[in-house]
Amino acid sequence: MKKKISFAKFDAELNTDCCDPYNNAELTLTLRMGFKQINPSGGADKGTYHDYGDATEPTRKIIKWTATSWTNWKTNFVSSAEAFWTGKFWLINDSGSFPFTKGTATYYPNVWCRFKLVGNESTVAGNHHTIDVVRLDPSESWFGSHSTLYDSKDTNSVKKATTSAGKKVMQRAHVHEVGHLLGLDHVDVGKPHCPAAGDTNAGMCYGVADADKLAVMGSGMQLRLENAYPWREALRAFALEELMMAAMGNPLLLALGRVSLSMPVASITSVWPAKMQRHYPRTEAELRAGTMITARPKRPL
Ligand SMILES: [Zn+2]
């Protein structure tokens, strides 16, 4: 079974056709980004552009995109951001969802979290997010970017912070920005020094402790379990849909008027905890016992 749900920030597809005792269900989030060239005015080869696209800010030297530089930049953006986010999380099935039978055994798959980034021109319909991109002159090392205005160096690894031991914290900005596009906040949002109701772009929100600075939603490149949030939220929608379909196909539940009562409970109590290591589908007994299967020897089942 392949099912799709379109969310505001991305499209989600759940594939259970790939399930067997060794392979989990796969949840793929697809983000379509539209890219638009910003070139020097009047068709010139060289020009300037204001930081943040704001006429009151300083200008930086920019150069005209060529067909090759544009294609290469987009390809690098898409492939590196996709590689960073895809295939890193497994969500553990704690709600008894999506059972399948193999031989005499019933298995419950976990869900492997995949990511697909589609790089379109901004003129293509259906993009979830569009950005303008300036091509910086080689002599420029910095440009004021924001969420809809990037520069060509935003895919480079740049020092964003320093640890307490004086070590550089490096980050490729586009990877962090794609995290935002998937719905993730800065690492310290919600802590006392970064109240969720305040300016969550303030410096403290990028992490104060070294471990938080190193997080991808801080100033570094490290993934955290909580970064599985977009996949988990999407999965809850699929799991709830499955429960409702099952209930609607059960005349007894319908007759008892328990459809609406029985549905939300299972979806509320299921957590789908994230892991950053492959966990194999579980049998009913393993699911009930709460056993995690991180190795399943290959043998006839
Ligand atoms: Zn950010």
Coordinates of C-alpha atoms and ligand atoms in Angstrom, one line a residue:
M1 CA 0.0 0.0 0.0
K2 CA 1.2 3.5 -0.9
K3 CA -0.6 6.4 0.6
K4 CA -0.1 10.1 0.2
I5 CA -1.0 13.1 2.3
S6 CA -0.2 16.7 1.3
F7 CA 0.7 18.9 4.2
A8 CA 1.4 22.7 4.0
K9 CA 5.1 22.3 4.3
F10 CA 5.7 19.0 2.3
D11 CA 4.1 16.0 0.8
A12 CA 4.3 12.7 2.6
E13 CA 4.1 9.2 1.2
L14 CA 3.9 6.1 3.3
N15 CA 4.9 2.8 1.6
T16 CA 4.1 -0.5 3.2
D17 CA 4.7 -2.6 0.1
C18 CA 8.3 -2.9 1.0
C19 CA 7.6 -4.5 4.4
D20 CA 8.9 -8.0 5.2
P21 CA 10.5 -9.4 8.3
Y22 CA 13.7 -7.4 7.5
N23 CA 12.4 -4.3 5.9
N24 CA 10.3 -1.6 7.5
A25 CA 7.7 0.7 6.0
E26 CA 9.1 3.8 4.4
L27 CA 7.8 7.4 5.0
T28 CA 9.1 9.9 2.4
L29 CA 8.7 13.6 2.9
T30 CA 9.0 15.5 -0.3
L31 CA 9.9 19.2 -0.3
R32 CA 9.7 21.1 -3.5
M33 CA 11.9 24.2 -3.6
G34 CA 11.8 26.9 -6.2
F35 CA 15.0 28.7 -7.0
K36 CA 15.2 32.1 -8.7
Q37 CA 18.4 33.8 -9.9
I38 CA 19.2 37.3 -8.8
N39 CA 21.5 38.9 -11.3
P40 CA 23.3 42.3 -11.7
S41 CA 20.8 44.9 -13.0
G42 CA 20.7 45.8 -16.7
G43 CA 22.1 42.4 -17.9
A44 CA 25.6 43.4 -16.6
D45 CA 28.2 40.8 -15.7
K46 CA 28.9 42.5 -12.4
G47 CA 26.9 44.5 -9.9
T48 CA 25.9 44.9 -6.3
Y49 CA 23.1 43.7 -4.0
H50 CA 22.0 44.8 -0.6
D51 CA 22.3 42.5 2.4
Y52 CA 18.9 41.0 3.2
G53 CA 17.6 42.6 0.0
D54 CA 17.2 45.7 2.2
A55 CA 18.1 49.1 0.6
T56 CA 19.3 50.5 4.0
E57 CA 21.8 47.7 4.4
P58 CA 25.4 47.6 2.9
T59 CA 25.9 46.3 -0.6
R60 CA 28.0 43.3 -1.7
K61 CA 29.5 42.6 -5.1
I62 CA 27.6 40.0 -7.1
I63 CA 28.2 38.5 -10.5
K64 CA 25.9 37.1 -13.2
W65 CA 24.8 33.5 -13.0
T66 CA 25.8 31.4 -16.0
A67 CA 23.8 28.3 -17.1
T68 CA 26.5 26.0 -15.8
S69 CA 27.1 27.8 -12.5
W70 CA 23.4 27.9 -11.8
T71 CA 22.9 24.2 -12.6
N72 CA 25.9 23.2 -10.5
W73 CA 24.8 25.3 -7.5
K74 CA 21.3 23.9 -7.5
T75 CA 22.4 20.3 -8.0
N76 CA 24.9 20.7 -5.1
F77 CA 22.2 22.3 -2.9
V78 CA 19.7 19.6 -3.5
S79 CA 21.9 16.6 -3.3
S80 CA 23.8 17.7 -0.1
A81 CA 20.7 18.7 1.8
E82 CA 18.8 15.6 0.8
A83 CA 21.7 13.4 1.8
F84 CA 21.9 15.1 5.2
W85 CA 18.2 14.5 6.0
T86 CA 17.3 11.3 4.4
G87 CA 17.4 7.8 6.0
K88 CA 18.6 9.0 9.4
F89 CA 15.6 8.1 11.6
W90 CA 13.5 5.0 12.4
L91 CA 10.2 5.6 14.2
I92 CA 9.3 2.7 16.5
N93 CA 5.8 1.3 16.0
D94 CA 4.2 1.4 19.4
S95 CA 0.6 1.6 18.2
G96 CA 0.2 -1.7 16.5
S97 CA -0.2 0.0 13.1
F98 CA 0.3 -1.5 9.6
P99 CA 0.4 -5.2 10.5
F100 CA 1.4 -7.7 7.8
T101 CA 1.6 -11.4 7.8
K102 CA 4.5 -13.6 6.7
G103 CA 4.0 -17.3 7.0
T104 CA 2.1 -17.7 10.2
A105 CA 3.5 -14.7 11.9
T106 CA 2.1 -11.2 12.1
Y107 CA 4.7 -8.4 12.0
Y108 CA 4.5 -4.8 12.8
P109 CA 6.9 -2.6 10.8
N110 CA 8.8 0.4 12.1
V111 CA 9.0 3.3 9.8
W112 CA 12.2 4.4 8.1
C113 CA 12.2 8.2 7.5
R114 CA 13.3 9.3 4.0
F115 CA 13.6 12.7 2.5
K116 CA 13.3 13.9 -1.1
L117 CA 14.3 17.4 -2.1
V118 CA 13.1 18.6 -5.5
G119 CA 14.9 21.6 -6.9
N120 CA 12.7 23.5 -9.4
E121 CA 12.9 26.9 -11.0
S122 CA 10.7 29.3 -9.1
T123 CA 8.3 29.6 -12.0
V124 CA 7.3 25.9 -11.7
A125 CA 3.9 25.6 -10.0
G126 CA 3.5 23.7 -6.7
N127 CA 6.7 24.7 -4.9
H128 CA 6.5 24.6 -1.1
H129 CA 9.0 27.3 -0.7
T130 CA 10.8 29.7 -3.1
I131 CA 14.2 31.4 -2.6
D132 CA 16.1 34.1 -4.5
V133 CA 19.8 33.4 -4.9
V134 CA 22.6 35.9 -5.5
R135 CA 26.0 34.8 -6.9
L136 CA 28.6 36.4 -4.8
D137 CA 31.7 37.9 -6.4
P138 CA 34.7 35.7 -5.4
S139 CA 36.1 38.6 -3.4
E140 CA 33.1 38.6 -1.1
S141 CA 33.2 36.3 1.9
W142 CA 29.9 37.3 3.5
F143 CA 26.4 38.3 2.5
G144 CA 23.3 38.9 4.7
S145 CA 20.9 36.0 3.8
H146 CA 17.5 35.2 5.1
S147 CA 14.9 32.5 4.6
T148 CA 13.9 33.6 1.1
L149 CA 17.2 35.2 0.0
Y150 CA 20.3 33.1 -0.2
D151 CA 23.8 33.6 -1.5
S152 CA 25.8 31.2 -3.6
K153 CA 28.1 30.5 -0.6
D154 CA 25.3 29.4 1.7
T155 CA 26.1 25.8 0.8
N156 CA 29.7 26.1 2.0
S157 CA 30.8 25.0 5.5
V158 CA 31.3 28.1 7.5
K159 CA 32.2 28.8 11.2
K160 CA 29.0 29.8 13.0
A161 CA 30.1 29.6 16.7
T162 CA 32.9 28.5 19.0
T163 CA 32.7 25.9 21.8
S164 CA 33.8 26.6 25.4
A165 CA 37.1 24.9 24.5
G166 CA 37.6 27.3 21.6
K167 CA 36.8 24.8 18.8
K168 CA 35.1 26.0 15.7
V169 CA 31.5 25.0 15.2
M170 CA 31.0 24.7 11.4
Q171 CA 27.7 24.6 9.5
R172 CA 26.4 24.5 6.0
A173 CA 23.6 27.0 6.2
H174 CA 21.3 25.4 3.6
V175 CA 21.1 22.2 5.6
H176 CA 19.9 24.2 8.7
E177 CA 17.4 26.1 6.5
V178 CA 15.9 23.0 5.1
G179 CA 15.4 21.9 8.7
H180 CA 13.3 25.0 9.2
L181 CA 11.4 24.3 6.0
L182 CA 10.5 20.9 7.4
G183 CA 9.1 22.6 10.5
L184 CA 12.0 22.5 13.0
D185 CA 12.8 25.3 15.4
H186 CA 16.2 26.4 16.8
V187 CA 17.7 24.0 19.3
D188 CA 17.1 26.1 22.4
V189 CA 13.6 27.4 21.6
G190 CA 11.5 26.9 24.8
K191 CA 14.3 27.2 27.2
P192 CA 14.3 30.2 29.6
H193 CA 17.0 32.1 27.6
C194 CA 14.9 31.6 24.4
P195 CA 11.2 31.9 25.2
A196 CA 9.1 30.5 22.4
A197 CA 7.0 33.7 22.4
G198 CA 10.2 35.9 21.9
D199 CA 12.6 36.3 19.1
T200 CA 13.6 32.7 18.3
N201 CA 16.3 34.0 15.9
A202 CA 18.2 35.6 18.8
G203 CA 21.7 34.3 19.3
M204 CA 21.0 32.3 22.5
C205 CA 18.4 30.3 20.6
Y206 CA 21.2 28.7 18.6
G207 CA 22.5 27.0 21.7
V208 CA 24.4 28.0 24.8
A209 CA 25.8 24.7 25.9
D210 CA 28.4 23.1 23.6
A211 CA 26.2 20.1 22.8
D212 CA 23.4 22.5 21.7
K213 CA 25.7 24.7 19.6
L214 CA 26.8 21.6 17.7
A215 CA 23.2 20.6 16.8
V216 CA 22.1 21.2 13.2
M217 CA 19.2 23.4 14.5
G218 CA 21.9 25.3 16.5
S219 CA 25.2 26.3 14.8
G220 CA 26.5 22.9 13.9
M221 CA 25.8 19.8 11.8
Q222 CA 24.7 17.2 14.4
L223 CA 21.3 15.5 14.1
R224 CA 19.2 14.9 17.2
L225 CA 16.4 12.5 17.9
E226 CA 13.9 15.4 18.1
N227 CA 14.7 16.3 14.5
A228 CA 12.5 13.4 13.6
Y229 CA 9.5 15.5 14.5
P230 CA 8.3 16.3 10.9
W231 CA 8.2 12.6 10.0
R232 CA 6.5 11.7 13.3
E233 CA 3.8 14.2 12.9
A234 CA 3.2 13.0 9.3
L235 CA 3.1 9.4 10.4
R236 CA 0.5 10.1 13.1
A237 CA -1.8 11.3 10.3
F238 CA -1.3 8.0 8.4
A239 CA -1.7 5.9 11.5
L240 CA -4.9 7.7 12.5
E241 CA -6.3 7.3 9.0
E242 CA -5.6 3.6 9.2
L243 CA -7.3 3.3 12.5
M244 CA -10.4 5.1 11.3
M245 CA -10.6 3.0 8.1
A246 CA -10.3 -0.2 10.2
A247 CA -13.1 1.0 12.6
M248 CA -15.4 2.0 9.7
G249 CA -14.9 -1.5 8.3
N250 CA -16.0 -3.0 11.6
P251 CA -19.8 -3.0 11.8
L252 CA -19.8 -3.9 15.5
L253 CA -17.8 -0.9 16.5
L254 CA -20.0 1.3 14.3
A255 CA -23.2 -0.3 15.9
L256 CA -21.8 0.4 19.3
G257 CA -21.1 4.0 18.4
R258 CA -17.6 3.6 19.5
V259 CA -15.8 4.7 16.4
S260 CA -15.2 8.2 17.5
L261 CA -14.4 7.1 21.1
S262 CA -11.9 4.4 20.2
M263 CA -10.0 6.2 17.6
P264 CA -8.2 9.2 19.2
V265 CA -7.1 7.1 22.2
A266 CA -4.7 5.0 20.3
S267 CA -3.4 7.9 18.3
I268 CA -2.9 10.0 21.4
T269 CA -1.1 7.3 23.4
S270 CA 1.2 6.2 20.6
V271 CA 4.5 8.1 20.6
W272 CA 6.4 6.6 17.7
P273 CA 9.8 7.1 19.5
A274 CA 12.6 7.9 17.1
K275 CA 15.9 6.0 16.9
M276 CA 19.0 6.7 14.8
Q277 CA 19.7 3.1 14.2
R278 CA 17.9 0.5 12.1
H279 CA 15.3 -1.4 14.1
Y280 CA 13.7 -4.4 12.5
P281 CA 9.9 -5.2 12.2
R282 CA 8.6 -6.9 15.3
T283 CA 6.4 -9.9 15.8
E284 CA 3.3 -9.5 17.9
A285 CA 5.1 -11.1 20.9
E286 CA 8.0 -8.7 20.5
L287 CA 5.8 -5.7 20.2
R288 CA 3.8 -6.7 23.3
A289 CA 7.0 -7.3 25.2
G290 CA 8.5 -4.0 24.1
T291 CA 11.5 -5.7 22.7
M292 CA 13.6 -3.7 20.3
I293 CA 15.1 -5.8 17.4
T294 CA 18.3 -4.2 16.2
A295 CA 19.6 -7.4 14.7
R296 CA 17.6 -10.1 13.0
P297 CA 19.7 -13.0 11.7
K298 CA 18.9 -13.9 8.1
R299 CA 17.2 -17.3 8.1
P300 CA 14.1 -18.9 6.6
L301 CA 11.0 -17.6 8.4
Ligands
ZN1 ZN 17.7 29.2 11.8

